[in-house]
Amino acid sequence: MNERIKELRKYLKMNQEDFGKLLGITKSGVSDIESGRRNVTEQHIFMLKSQKNVNESWLRDGTGEMFVELDVEDQRITAFMEAVLEEGKGSFRRRVILGLSAMDGDGWKALEQFLGSVCHEPQ
């Protein structure tokens, strides 16, 4: 997997410092991963999947394509989430997303009922 991390970083045309920021580690941490002195963590895999649409199967064992193909809806969601993450802590959209992420099943049902009562789908 360490070799594929380096391949991915180079494909993305990122230096080790910028790639490290993406993963939440230092430049030397990236160097350690690429050289095999440090293992890739589940958090690193999650960040690559969520931020760059990296195919987990490719990353783990080299099968499939490097990236997951996104449909139009997924592309819109991804672009929105990237914009929200860039807004910084405390922004309204970020607070809304954090609130949604904390909801349980009952909260989602209540939200769905509320939205169904105020929003009508086009016929």
The first five atom37 places (N, CA, C, CB, O) and aatype in JSON, in Angstrom:
{
  "aatype": [12, 2, 6, 1, 9, 11, 6, 10, 1, 11, 18, 10, 11, 12, 2, 5, 6, 3, 13, 7, 11, 10, 10, 7, 9, 16, 11, 15, 7, 19, 15, 3, 9, 6, 15, 7, 1, 1, 2, 19, 16, 6, 5, 8, 9, 13, 12, 10, 11, 15, 5, 11, 2, 19, 2, 6, 15, 17, 10, 1, 3, 7, 16, 7, 6, 12, 13, 19, 6, 10, 3, 19, 6, 3, 5, 1, 9, 16, 0, 13, 12, 6, 0, 19, 10, 6, 6, 7, 11, 7, 15, 13, 1, 1, 1, 19, 9, 10, 7, 10, 15, 0, 12, 3, 7, 3, 7, 17, 11, 0, 10, 6, 5, 13, 10, 7, 15, 19, 4, 8, 6, 14, 5],
  "atom_mask": [
    [1, 1, 1, 1, 1],
    [1, 1, 1, 1, 1],
    [1, 1, 1, 1, 1],
    [1, 1, 1, 1, 1],
    [1, 1, 1, 1, 1],
    [1, 1, 1, 1, 1],
    [1, 1, 1, 1, 1],
    [1, 1, 1, 1, 1],
    [1, 1, 1, 1, 1],
    [1, 1, 1, 1, 1],
    [1, 1, 1, 1, 1],
    [1, 1, 1, 1, 1],
    [1, 1, 1, 1, 1],
    [1, 1, 1, 1, 1],
    [1, 1, 1, 1, 1],
    [1, 1, 1, 1, 1],
    [1, 1, 1, 1, 1],
    [1, 1, 1, 1, 1],
    [1, 1, 1, 1, 1],
    [1, 1, 1, 0, 1],
    [1, 1, 1, 1, 1],
    [1, 1, 1, 1, 1],
    [1, 1, 1, 1, 1],
    [1, 1, 1, 0, 1],
    [1, 1, 1, 1, 1],
    [1, 1, 1, 1, 1],
    [1, 1, 1, 1, 1],
    [1, 1, 1, 1, 1],
    [1, 1, 1, 0, 1],
    [1, 1, 1, 1, 1],
    [1, 1, 1, 1, 1],
    [1, 1, 1, 1, 1],
    [1, 1, 1, 1, 1],
    [1, 1, 1, 1, 1],
    [1, 1, 1, 1, 1],
    [1, 1, 1, 0, 1],
    [1, 1, 1, 1, 1],
    [1, 1, 1, 1, 1],
    [1, 1, 1, 1, 1],
    [1, 1, 1, 1, 1],
    [1, 1, 1, 1, 1],
    [1, 1, 1, 1, 1],
    [1, 1, 1, 1, 1],
    [1, 1, 1, 1, 1],
    [1, 1, 1, 1, 1],
    [1, 1, 1, 1, 1],
    [1, 1, 1, 1, 1],
    [1, 1, 1, 1, 1],
    [1, 1, 1, 1, 1],
    [1, 1, 1, 1, 1],
    [1, 1, 1, 1, 1],
    [1, 1, 1, 1, 1],
    [1, 1, 1, 1, 1],
    [1, 1, 1, 1, 1],
    [1, 1, 1, 1, 1],
    [1, 1, 1, 1, 1],
    [1, 1, 1, 1, 1],
    [1, 1, 1, 1, 1],
    [1, 1, 1, 1, 1],
    [1, 1, 1, 1, 1],
    [1, 1, 1, 1, 1],
    [1, 1, 1, 0, 1],
    [1, 1, 1, 1, 1],
    [1, 1, 1, 0, 1],
    [1, 1, 1, 1, 1],
    [1, 1, 1, 1, 1],
    [1, 1, 1, 1, 1],
    [1, 1, 1, 1, 1],
    [1, 1, 1, 1, 1],
    [1, 1, 1, 1, 1],
    [1, 1, 1, 1, 1],
    [1, 1, 1, 1, 1],
    [1, 1, 1, 1, 1],
    [1, 1, 1, 1, 1],
    [1, 1, 1, 1, 1],
    [1, 1, 1, 1, 1],
    [1, 1, 1, 1, 1],
    [1, 1, 1, 1, 1],
    [1, 1, 1, 1, 1],
    [1, 1, 1, 1, 1],
    [1, 1, 1, 1, 1],
    [1, 1, 1, 1, 1],
    [1, 1, 1, 1, 1],
    [1, 1, 1, 1, 1],
    [1, 1, 1, 1, 1],
    [1, 1, 1, 1, 1],
    [1, 1, 1, 1, 1],
    [1, 1, 1, 0, 1],
    [1, 1, 1, 1, 1],
    [1, 1, 1, 0, 1],
    [1, 1, 1, 1, 1],
    [1, 1, 1, 1, 1],
    [1, 1, 1, 1, 1],
    [1, 1, 1, 1, 1],
    [1, 1, 1, 1, 1],
    [1, 1, 1, 1, 1],
    [1, 1, 1, 1, 1],
    [1, 1, 1, 1, 1],
    [1, 1, 1, 0, 1],
    [1, 1, 1, 1, 1],
    [1, 1, 1, 1, 1],
    [1, 1, 1, 1, 1],
    [1, 1, 1, 1, 1],
    [1, 1, 1, 1, 1],
    [1, 1, 1, 0, 1],
    [1, 1, 1, 1, 1],
    [1, 1, 1, 0, 1],
    [1, 1, 1, 1, 1],
    [1, 1, 1, 1, 1],
    [1, 1, 1, 1, 1],
    [1, 1, 1, 1, 1],
    [1, 1, 1, 1, 1],
    [1, 1, 1, 1, 1],
    [1, 1, 1, 1, 1],
    [1, 1, 1, 1, 1],
    [1, 1, 1, 0, 1],
    [1, 1, 1, 1, 1],
    [1, 1, 1, 1, 1],
    [1, 1, 1, 1, 1],
    [1, 1, 1, 1, 1],
    [1, 1, 1, 1, 1],
    [1, 1, 1, 1, 1],
    [1, 1, 1, 1, 1]
  ],
  "atom_positions": [
    [[0.83, -1.19, 0.0], [0.0, 0.0, 0.0], [0.88, 1.26, 0.0], [-0.95, 0.0, 1.22], [0.49, 2.28, -0.56]],
    [[2.04, 1.19, 0.61], [2.91, 2.35, 0.72], [3.33, 2.88, -0.66], [4.14, 2.0, 1.54], [3.43, 4.08, -0.87]],
    [[3.57, 1.94, -1.6], [3.96, 2.35, -2.95], [2.81, 3.07, -3.64], [4.42, 1.14, -3.78], [3.02, 4.04, -4.37]],
    [[1.59, 2.58, -3.41], [0.43, 3.2, -4.04], [0.17, 4.61, -3.46], [-0.81, 2.31, -3.85], [-0.32, 5.49, -4.17]],
    [[0.49, 4.8, -2.19], [0.37, 6.14, -1.62], [1.27, 7.11, -2.38], [0.73, 6.13, -0.11], [0.84, 8.21, -2.73]],
    [[2.5, 6.71, -2.63], [3.42, 7.56, -3.37], [2.93, 7.78, -4.8], [4.83, 6.94, -3.38], [2.99, 8.89, -5.32]],
    [[2.45, 6.73, -5.43], [1.92, 6.83, -6.79], [0.74, 7.81, -6.83], [1.48, 5.44, -7.3], [0.65, 8.64, -7.73]],
    [[-0.14, 7.7, -5.84], [-1.3, 8.58, -5.77], [-0.86, 10.03, -5.57], [-2.22, 8.15, -4.63], [-1.36, 10.93, -6.25]],
    [[0.05, 10.25, -4.65], [0.53, 11.62, -4.39], [1.11, 12.24, -5.65], [1.58, 11.62, -3.27], [0.83, 13.4, -5.96]],
    [[1.91, 11.47, -6.37], [2.51, 11.99, -7.59], [1.45, 12.22, -8.68], [3.59, 11.03, -8.11], [1.52, 13.21, -9.41]],
    [[0.48, 11.32, -8.77], [-0.6, 11.49, -9.74], [-1.37, 12.79, -9.46], [-1.56, 10.28, -9.7], [-1.76, 13.5, -10.39]],
    [[-1.58, 13.08, -8.18], [-2.3, 14.29, -7.78], [-1.42, 15.55, -7.88], [-2.81, 14.14, -6.36], [-1.89, 16.66, -7.64]],
    [[-0.15, 15.35, -8.24], [0.81, 16.45, -8.36], [0.92, 17.25, -7.06], [0.4, 17.39, -9.52], [0.93, 18.48, -7.06]],
    [[0.99, 16.51, -5.96], [1.12, 17.13, -4.64], [2.5, 16.83, -4.08], [0.01, 16.63, -3.68], [3.02, 15.72, -4.26]],
    [[3.1, 17.8, -3.4], [4.34, 17.53, -2.7], [4.0, 16.84, -1.37], [5.17, 18.85, -2.47], [2.84, 16.77, -0.98]],
    [[5.03, 16.36, -0.69], [4.79, 15.62, 0.56], [4.17, 16.5, 1.63], [6.09, 15.04, 1.07], [3.38, 16.01, 2.44]],
    [[4.49, 17.76, 1.64], [3.93, 18.66, 2.66], [2.42, 18.83, 2.46], [4.63, 20.03, 2.61], [1.65, 18.7, 3.41]],
    [[2.0, 19.11, 1.22], [0.57, 19.29, 0.95], [-0.21, 17.99, 1.12], [0.37, 19.83, -0.47], [-1.33, 17.99, 1.62]],
    [[0.39, 16.89, 0.71], [-0.25, 15.59, 0.88], [-0.4, 15.27, 2.36], [0.56, 14.48, 0.16], [-1.41, 14.71, 2.79]],
    [[0.61, 15.62, 3.14], [0.55, 15.44, 4.58], [-0.58, 16.23, 5.21], [0.0, 0.0, 0.0], [-1.25, 15.74, 6.12]],
    [[-0.8, 17.46, 4.74], [-1.91, 18.26, 5.25], [-3.24, 17.57, 4.98], [-1.91, 19.66, 4.63], [-4.14, 17.58, 5.82]],
    [[-3.36, 16.98, 3.8], [-4.57, 16.24, 3.45], [-4.81, 15.08, 4.42], [-4.48, 15.71, 2.01], [-5.94, 14.81, 4.81]],
    [[-3.74, 14.4, 4.8], [-3.83, 13.24, 5.69], [-3.79, 13.61, 7.17], [-2.72, 12.27, 5.39], [-4.06, 12.77, 8.03]],
    [[-3.46, 14.85, 7.46], [-3.35, 15.27, 8.85], [-2.04, 14.86, 9.5], [0.0, 0.0, 0.0], [-1.98, 14.65, 10.71]],
    [[-0.99, 14.75, 8.68], [0.33, 14.38, 9.19], [1.38, 15.33, 8.61], [0.67, 12.9, 8.85], [1.07, 16.17, 7.77]],
    [[2.6, 15.19, 9.07], [3.68, 16.05, 8.6], [4.28, 15.52, 7.3], [4.77, 16.16, 9.67], [3.99, 14.4, 6.87]],
    [[5.11, 16.35, 6.7], [5.85, 15.96, 5.5], [6.7, 14.72, 5.79], [6.75, 17.13, 5.02], [6.76, 13.8, 4.97]],
    [[7.34, 14.69, 6.95], [8.18, 13.53, 7.29], [7.31, 12.29, 7.5], [9.02, 13.81, 8.55], [7.76, 11.17, 7.24]],
    [[6.07, 12.48, 7.98], [5.15, 11.36, 8.11], [4.82, 10.75, 6.76], [0.0, 0.0, 0.0], [4.74, 9.52, 6.63]],
    [[4.64, 11.59, 5.76], [4.39, 11.09, 4.4], [5.61, 10.34, 3.9], [4.03, 12.25, 3.43], [5.49, 9.27, 3.32]],
    [[6.78, 10.91, 4.12], [8.02, 10.25, 3.72], [8.14, 8.87, 4.37], [9.24, 11.13, 4.08], [8.54, 7.9, 3.73]],
    [[7.8, 8.81, 5.66], [7.86, 7.53, 6.38], [6.88, 6.51, 5.79], [7.56, 7.74, 7.88], [7.2, 5.33, 5.69]],
    [[5.68, 6.96, 5.41], [4.71, 6.05, 4.79], [5.23, 5.56, 3.45], [3.34, 6.75, 4.61], [5.21, 4.36, 3.17]],
    [[5.71, 6.48, 2.63], [6.16, 6.11, 1.29], [7.36, 5.16, 1.32], [6.52, 7.35, 0.51], [7.52, 4.33, 0.43]],
    [[8.2, 5.29, 2.34], [9.38, 4.42, 2.44], [9.09, 3.13, 3.19], [10.5, 5.16, 3.14], [9.95, 2.25, 3.25]],
    [[7.89, 2.99, 3.76], [7.53, 1.77, 4.47], [7.88, 1.79, 5.95], [0.0, 0.0, 0.0], [7.7, 0.78, 6.63]],
    [[8.39, 2.9, 6.46], [8.74, 2.98, 7.88], [7.52, 3.22, 8.76], [9.77, 4.09, 8.11], [7.58, 3.08, 9.98]],
    [[6.4, 3.6, 8.13], [5.17, 3.89, 8.86], [4.01, 3.3, 8.06], [4.97, 5.43, 9.08], [4.02, 3.31, 6.83]],
    [[3.03, 2.78, 8.77], [1.87, 2.19, 8.1], [0.8, 3.22, 7.81], [1.3, 1.07, 8.95], [0.69, 4.24, 8.49]],
    [[0.02, 2.95, 6.79], [-1.15, 3.76, 6.47], [-2.24, 3.38, 7.47], [-1.63, 3.54, 4.98], [-2.48, 2.2, 7.71]],
    [[-2.9, 4.38, 8.05], [-3.95, 4.1, 9.04], [-5.32, 4.12, 8.37], [-3.89, 5.11, 10.19], [-5.47, 4.56, 7.23]],
    [[-6.31, 3.65, 9.11], [-7.69, 3.7, 8.62], [-8.12, 5.16, 8.42], [-8.65, 2.98, 9.61], [-8.87, 5.46, 7.49]],
    [[-7.64, 6.05, 9.27], [-7.96, 7.48, 9.11], [-7.39, 8.02, 7.8], [-7.4, 8.28, 10.3], [-8.06, 8.8, 7.12]],
    [[-6.18, 7.62, 7.44], [-5.59, 8.06, 6.18], [-6.45, 7.57, 5.01], [-4.13, 7.54, 6.03], [-6.73, 8.33, 4.08]],
    [[-6.86, 6.32, 5.07], [-7.69, 5.75, 4.01], [-9.01, 6.51, 3.92], [-7.95, 4.25, 4.26], [-9.47, 6.83, 2.82]],
    [[-9.62, 6.79, 5.06], [-10.87, 7.54, 5.08], [-10.69, 8.92, 4.44], [-11.4, 7.69, 6.52], [-11.52, 9.34, 3.64]],
    [[-9.62, 9.61, 4.79], [-9.39, 10.94, 4.24], [-9.21, 10.89, 2.72], [-8.15, 11.58, 4.88], [-9.74, 11.74, 2.01]],
    [[-8.49, 9.91, 2.24], [-8.28, 9.79, 0.79], [-9.57, 9.44, 0.06], [-7.22, 8.73, 0.5], [-9.82, 9.94, -1.03]],
    [[-10.38, 8.59, 0.67], [-11.66, 8.25, 0.07], [-12.59, 9.45, 0.04], [-12.32, 7.1, 0.84], [-13.21, 9.73, -0.98]],
    [[-12.68, 10.16, 1.15], [-13.65, 11.24, 1.25], [-13.19, 12.52, 0.56], [-13.94, 11.53, 2.69], [-14.01, 13.26, 0.03]],
    [[-11.9, 12.79, 0.57], [-11.4, 14.04, -0.02], [-11.03, 13.92, -1.49], [-10.2, 14.52, 0.75], [-11.14, 14.89, -2.24]],
    [[-10.59, 12.74, -1.91], [-10.09, 12.59, -3.28], [-10.76, 11.46, -4.06], [-8.6, 12.34, -3.25], [-10.35, 11.15, -5.18]],
    [[-11.79, 10.85, -3.48], [-12.53, 9.76, -4.15], [-11.63, 8.59, -4.56], [-13.23, 10.31, -5.38], [-11.84, 7.97, -5.6]],
    [[-10.65, 8.3, -3.72], [-9.74, 7.19, -4.0], [-10.49, 5.88, -3.77], [-8.46, 7.27, -3.12], [-11.23, 5.74, -2.79]],
    [[-10.3, 4.95, -4.68], [-10.89, 3.62, -4.59], [-10.17, 2.83, -3.49], [-10.82, 2.88, -5.96], [-8.97, 2.57, -3.61]],
    [[-10.88, 2.46, -2.45], [-10.27, 1.76, -1.32], [-9.64, 0.43, -1.74], [-11.3, 1.51, -0.24], [-8.57, 0.07, -1.24]],
    [[-10.28, -0.29, -2.65], [-9.72, -1.57, -3.11], [-8.38, -1.35, -3.81], [-10.7, -2.28, -4.07], [-7.44, -2.12, -3.6]],
    [[-8.31, -0.32, -4.63], [-7.04, -0.02, -5.29], [-5.98, 0.32, -4.26], [-7.21, 1.13, -6.3], [-4.85, -0.15, -4.34]],
    [[-6.35, 1.14, -3.29], [-5.39, 1.58, -2.29], [-4.88, 0.4, -1.46], [-6.01, 2.64, -1.38], [-3.68, 0.29, -1.21]],
    [[-5.79, -0.46, -1.05], [-5.41, -1.57, -0.17], [-4.65, -2.68, -0.91], [-6.64, -2.16, 0.47], [-3.63, -3.16, -0.42]],
    [[-5.15, -3.07, -2.09], [-4.53, -4.24, -2.73], [-4.24, -4.08, -4.22], [-5.41, -5.42, -2.55], [-3.82, -5.03, -4.88]],
    [[-4.45, -2.88, -4.74], [-4.1, -2.63, -6.14], [-5.13, -3.07, -7.16], [0.0, 0.0, 0.0], [-4.85, -3.05, -8.36]],
    [[-6.32, -3.46, -6.72], [-7.34, -3.91, -7.67], [-8.25, -2.75, -8.05], [-8.17, -5.06, -7.07], [-8.56, -1.88, -7.23]],
    [[-8.67, -2.75, -9.3], [-9.57, -1.72, -9.78], [-8.84, -0.44, -10.17], [0.0, 0.0, 0.0], [-7.61, -0.4, -10.26]],
    [[-9.62, 0.59, -10.39], [-9.09, 1.88, -10.79], [-8.66, 2.69, -9.56], [-10.14, 2.66, -11.6], [-9.1, 2.41, -8.44]],
    [[-7.82, 3.67, -9.77], [-7.32, 4.5, -8.68], [-8.44, 5.3, -8.02], [-6.24, 5.44, -9.2], [-8.44, 5.5, -6.8]],
    [[-9.39, 5.76, -8.82], [-10.46, 6.61, -8.29], [-11.83, 5.99, -8.54], [-10.4, 8.01, -8.92], [-12.01, 5.22, -9.49]],
    [[-12.78, 6.33, -7.69], [-14.16, 5.89, -7.82], [-14.87, 6.89, -8.73], [-14.87, 5.78, -6.41], [-14.74, 8.1, -8.55]],
    [[-15.62, 6.37, -9.69], [-16.4, 7.24, -10.57], [-17.62, 7.74, -9.8], [-16.84, 6.49, -11.87], [-18.32, 6.95, -9.16]],
    [[-17.88, 9.03, -9.86], [-19.02, 9.62, -9.17], [-20.09, 10.0, -10.18], [-18.59, 10.84, -8.34], [-19.79, 10.51, -11.25]],
    [[-21.36, 9.73, -9.81], [-22.44, 10.21, -10.66], [-22.67, 11.69, -10.39], [-23.74, 9.38, -10.42], [-22.01, 12.26, -9.52]],
    [[-23.59, 12.31, -11.11], [-23.82, 13.75, -11.0], [-24.21, 14.16, -9.58], [-24.89, 14.18, -11.98], [-23.72, 15.16, -9.07]],
    [[-25.09, 13.39, -8.94], [-25.5, 13.73, -7.57], [-24.32, 13.66, -6.61], [-26.61, 12.8, -7.1], [-24.14, 14.55, -5.78]],
    [[-23.52, 12.6, -6.74], [-22.36, 12.46, -5.86], [-21.36, 13.6, -6.09], [-21.67, 11.1, -6.09], [-20.74, 14.08, -5.14]],
    [[-21.2, 14.03, -7.33], [-20.31, 15.15, -7.63], [-20.81, 16.43, -6.97], [-20.17, 15.34, -9.15], [-20.01, 17.21, -6.45]],
    [[-22.11, 16.66, -7.01], [-22.68, 17.85, -6.37], [-22.46, 17.81, -4.86], [-24.17, 17.98, -6.68], [-22.09, 18.82, -4.26]],
    [[-22.7, 16.65, -4.25], [-22.52, 16.51, -2.81], [-21.06, 16.72, -2.44], [-23.0, 15.12, -2.34], [-20.75, 17.42, -1.48]],
    [[-20.16, 16.12, -3.2], [-18.73, 16.26, -2.94], [-18.3, 17.72, -3.04], [-17.92, 15.41, -3.92], [-17.57, 18.21, -2.17]],
    [[-18.73, 18.4, -4.08], [-18.37, 19.81, -4.24], [-18.91, 20.65, -3.09], [-18.9, 20.35, -5.58], [-18.22, 21.54, -2.59]],
    [[-20.14, 20.36, -2.67], [-20.73, 21.09, -1.56], [-19.92, 20.87, -0.28], [-22.18, 20.67, -1.35], [-19.6, 21.83, 0.43]],
    [[-19.61, 19.62, 0.01], [-18.88, 19.32, 1.24], [-17.48, 19.95, 1.23], [-18.76, 17.8, 1.42], [-17.01, 20.43, 2.26]],
    [[-16.82, 19.95, 0.07], [-15.51, 20.6, -0.01], [-15.63, 22.09, 0.29], [-14.89, 20.38, -1.41], [-14.8, 22.65, 1.0]],
    [[-16.67, 22.72, -0.25], [-16.89, 24.15, 0.0], [-17.16, 24.4, 1.48], [-18.07, 24.67, -0.85], [-16.64, 25.37, 2.05]],
    [[-17.95, 23.55, 2.11], [-18.26, 23.71, 3.53], [-17.0, 23.56, 4.37], [-19.33, 22.69, 3.98], [-16.77, 24.34, 5.3]],
    [[-16.17, 22.58, 4.05], [-14.94, 22.38, 4.81], [-13.98, 23.56, 4.68], [-14.25, 21.11, 4.36], [-13.22, 23.84, 5.6]],
    [[-14.02, 24.23, 3.54], [-13.14, 25.39, 3.34], [-13.63, 26.63, 4.09], [-13.04, 25.7, 1.85], [-12.85, 27.56, 4.3]],
    [[-14.89, 26.65, 4.48], [-15.46, 27.84, 5.14], [-14.89, 28.09, 6.53], [-16.96, 27.7, 5.23], [-14.91, 29.22, 7.01]],
    [[-14.4, 27.09, 7.15], [-13.84, 27.27, 8.48], [-14.85, 26.98, 9.58], [0.0, 0.0, 0.0], [-16.06, 26.97, 9.36]],
    [[-14.33, 26.75, 10.73], [-15.16, 26.39, 11.89], [-16.1, 27.53, 12.24], [-14.28, 26.03, 13.1], [-15.73, 28.7, 12.17]],
    [[-17.31, 27.17, 12.61], [-18.28, 28.16, 13.04], [-19.19, 28.69, 11.95], [0.0, 0.0, 0.0], [-20.15, 29.4, 12.25]],
    [[-18.9, 28.38, 10.68], [-19.79, 28.87, 9.63], [-21.16, 28.19, 9.77], [-19.17, 28.6, 8.21], [-21.26, 27.08, 10.3]],
    [[-22.18, 28.86, 9.3], [-23.53, 28.32, 9.43], [-23.66, 26.96, 8.74], [-24.54, 29.29, 8.84], [-24.18, 26.01, 9.34]],
    [[-23.2, 26.86, 7.5], [-23.34, 25.58, 6.78], [-22.58, 24.46, 7.49], [-22.83, 25.71, 5.33], [-23.05, 23.32, 7.53]],
    [[-21.44, 24.78, 8.04], [-20.66, 23.76, 8.76], [-21.4, 23.32, 10.03], [-19.25, 24.3, 9.13], [-21.43, 22.13, 10.35]],
    [[-22.01, 24.27, 10.75], [-22.77, 23.93, 11.95], [-23.98, 23.05, 11.59], [-23.24, 25.2, 12.68], [-24.31, 22.13, 12.32]],
    [[-24.62, 23.35, 10.46], [-25.77, 22.53, 10.03], [-25.31, 21.1, 9.74], [-26.44, 23.15, 8.78], [-25.95, 20.15, 10.17]],
    [[-24.22, 20.96, 9.01], [-23.71, 19.62, 8.68], [-23.31, 18.87, 9.94], [-22.5, 19.72, 7.72], [-23.6, 17.68, 10.07]],
    [[-22.66, 19.54, 10.87], [-22.3, 18.89, 12.13], [-23.54, 18.44, 12.89], [-21.46, 19.83, 13.0], [-23.57, 17.35, 13.46]],
    [[-24.57, 19.3, 12.91], [-25.82, 18.93, 13.56], [-26.47, 17.72, 12.9], [0.0, 0.0, 0.0], [-26.95, 16.81, 13.59]],
    [[-26.48, 17.7, 11.58], [-27.05, 16.56, 10.87], [-26.26, 15.28, 11.15], [-27.07, 16.83, 9.35], [-26.84, 14.2, 11.31]],
    [[-24.95, 15.4, 11.22], [-24.12, 14.22, 11.45], [-24.33, 13.61, 12.83], [-22.65, 14.57, 11.26], [-24.02, 12.44, 13.06]],
    [[-24.85, 14.42, 13.76], [-25.06, 13.94, 15.13], [-26.46, 13.35, 15.34], [-24.84, 15.07, 16.12], [-26.75, 12.81, 16.41]],
    [[-27.33, 13.46, 14.34], [-28.7, 12.99, 14.51], [-28.79, 11.47, 14.51], [-29.59, 13.55, 13.41], [-28.05, 10.78, 13.81]],
    [[-29.73, 10.95, 15.31], [-30.0, 9.52, 15.31], [-31.18, 9.23, 14.37], [-30.31, 9.01, 16.76], [-31.67, 10.14, 13.7]],
    [[-31.61, 7.99, 14.33], [-32.7, 7.58, 13.44], [-33.98, 8.35, 13.66], [0.0, 0.0, 0.0], [-34.66, 8.71, 12.7]],
    [[-34.32, 8.59, 14.92], [-35.54, 9.35, 15.22], [-35.44, 10.79, 14.72], [-35.81, 9.34, 16.73], [-36.42, 11.35, 14.22]],
    [[-34.28, 11.38, 14.85], [-34.07, 12.74, 14.37], [-34.25, 12.83, 12.86], [0.0, 0.0, 0.0], [-34.84, 13.78, 12.35]],
    [[-33.72, 11.83, 12.15], [-33.86, 11.81, 10.7], [-35.32, 11.63, 10.28], [-33.0, 10.68, 10.1], [-35.77, 12.25, 9.32]],
    [[-36.04, 10.79, 11.0], [-37.47, 10.61, 10.69], [-38.23, 11.92, 10.89], [-38.09, 9.5, 11.57], [-39.05, 12.3, 10.06]],
    [[-37.96, 12.61, 11.99], [-38.63, 13.88, 12.28], [-38.29, 14.92, 11.21], [-38.23, 14.39, 13.67], [-39.17, 15.66, 10.77]],
    [[-37.03, 14.98, 10.81], [-36.64, 15.93, 9.78], [-37.32, 15.61, 8.45], [-35.11, 15.93, 9.61], [-37.77, 16.51, 7.74]],
    [[-37.38, 14.33, 8.12], [-38.03, 13.92, 6.87], [-39.51, 14.3, 6.89], [-37.86, 12.41, 6.66], [-40.04, 14.78, 5.89]],
    [[-40.17, 14.08, 8.02], [-41.59, 14.45, 8.13], [-41.77, 15.95, 8.01], [-42.17, 13.96, 9.46], [-42.68, 16.42, 7.32]],
    [[-40.92, 16.72, 8.68], [-41.02, 18.17, 8.6], [-40.83, 18.66, 7.17], [-39.99, 18.82, 9.53], [-41.62, 19.45, 6.66]],
    [[-39.77, 18.19, 6.53], [-39.5, 18.64, 5.16], [-40.6, 18.2, 4.21], [-38.15, 18.1, 4.69], [-40.94, 18.93, 3.27]],
    [[-41.15, 17.02, 4.44], [-42.26, 16.56, 3.62], [-43.49, 17.44, 3.76], [0.0, 0.0, 0.0], [-44.28, 17.56, 2.83]],
    [[-43.65, 18.05, 4.92], [-44.83, 18.9, 5.15], [-44.65, 20.31, 4.57], [-45.11, 19.0, 6.65], [-45.64, 20.99, 4.3]],
    [[-43.42, 20.74, 4.37], [-43.2, 22.09, 3.86], [-42.67, 22.13, 2.43], [-42.24, 22.82, 4.75], [-42.74, 23.16, 1.77]],
    [[-42.15, 21.03, 1.96], [-41.61, 20.97, 0.6], [-42.41, 19.94, -0.2], [-40.07, 20.6, 0.6], [-42.61, 18.81, 0.24]],
    [[-42.84, 20.35, -1.34], [-43.59, 19.43, -2.18], [-42.75, 19.11, -3.4], [-44.98, 20.02, -2.6], [-42.26, 20.01, -4.09]],
    [[-42.59, 17.81, -3.65], [-41.81, 17.39, -4.81], [-42.56, 17.73, -6.07], [-41.49, 15.89, -4.75], [-43.78, 17.58, -6.13]],
    [[-41.83, 18.18, -7.11], [-42.49, 18.49, -8.38], [-43.12, 17.25, -9.0], [-41.51, 19.12, -9.34], [-42.55, 16.16, -8.94]],
    [[-44.26, 17.42, -9.6], [-44.97, 16.3, -10.23], [-44.48, 16.1, -11.65], [-46.48, 16.53, -10.23], [-44.96, 15.2, -12.34]]
  ]
}
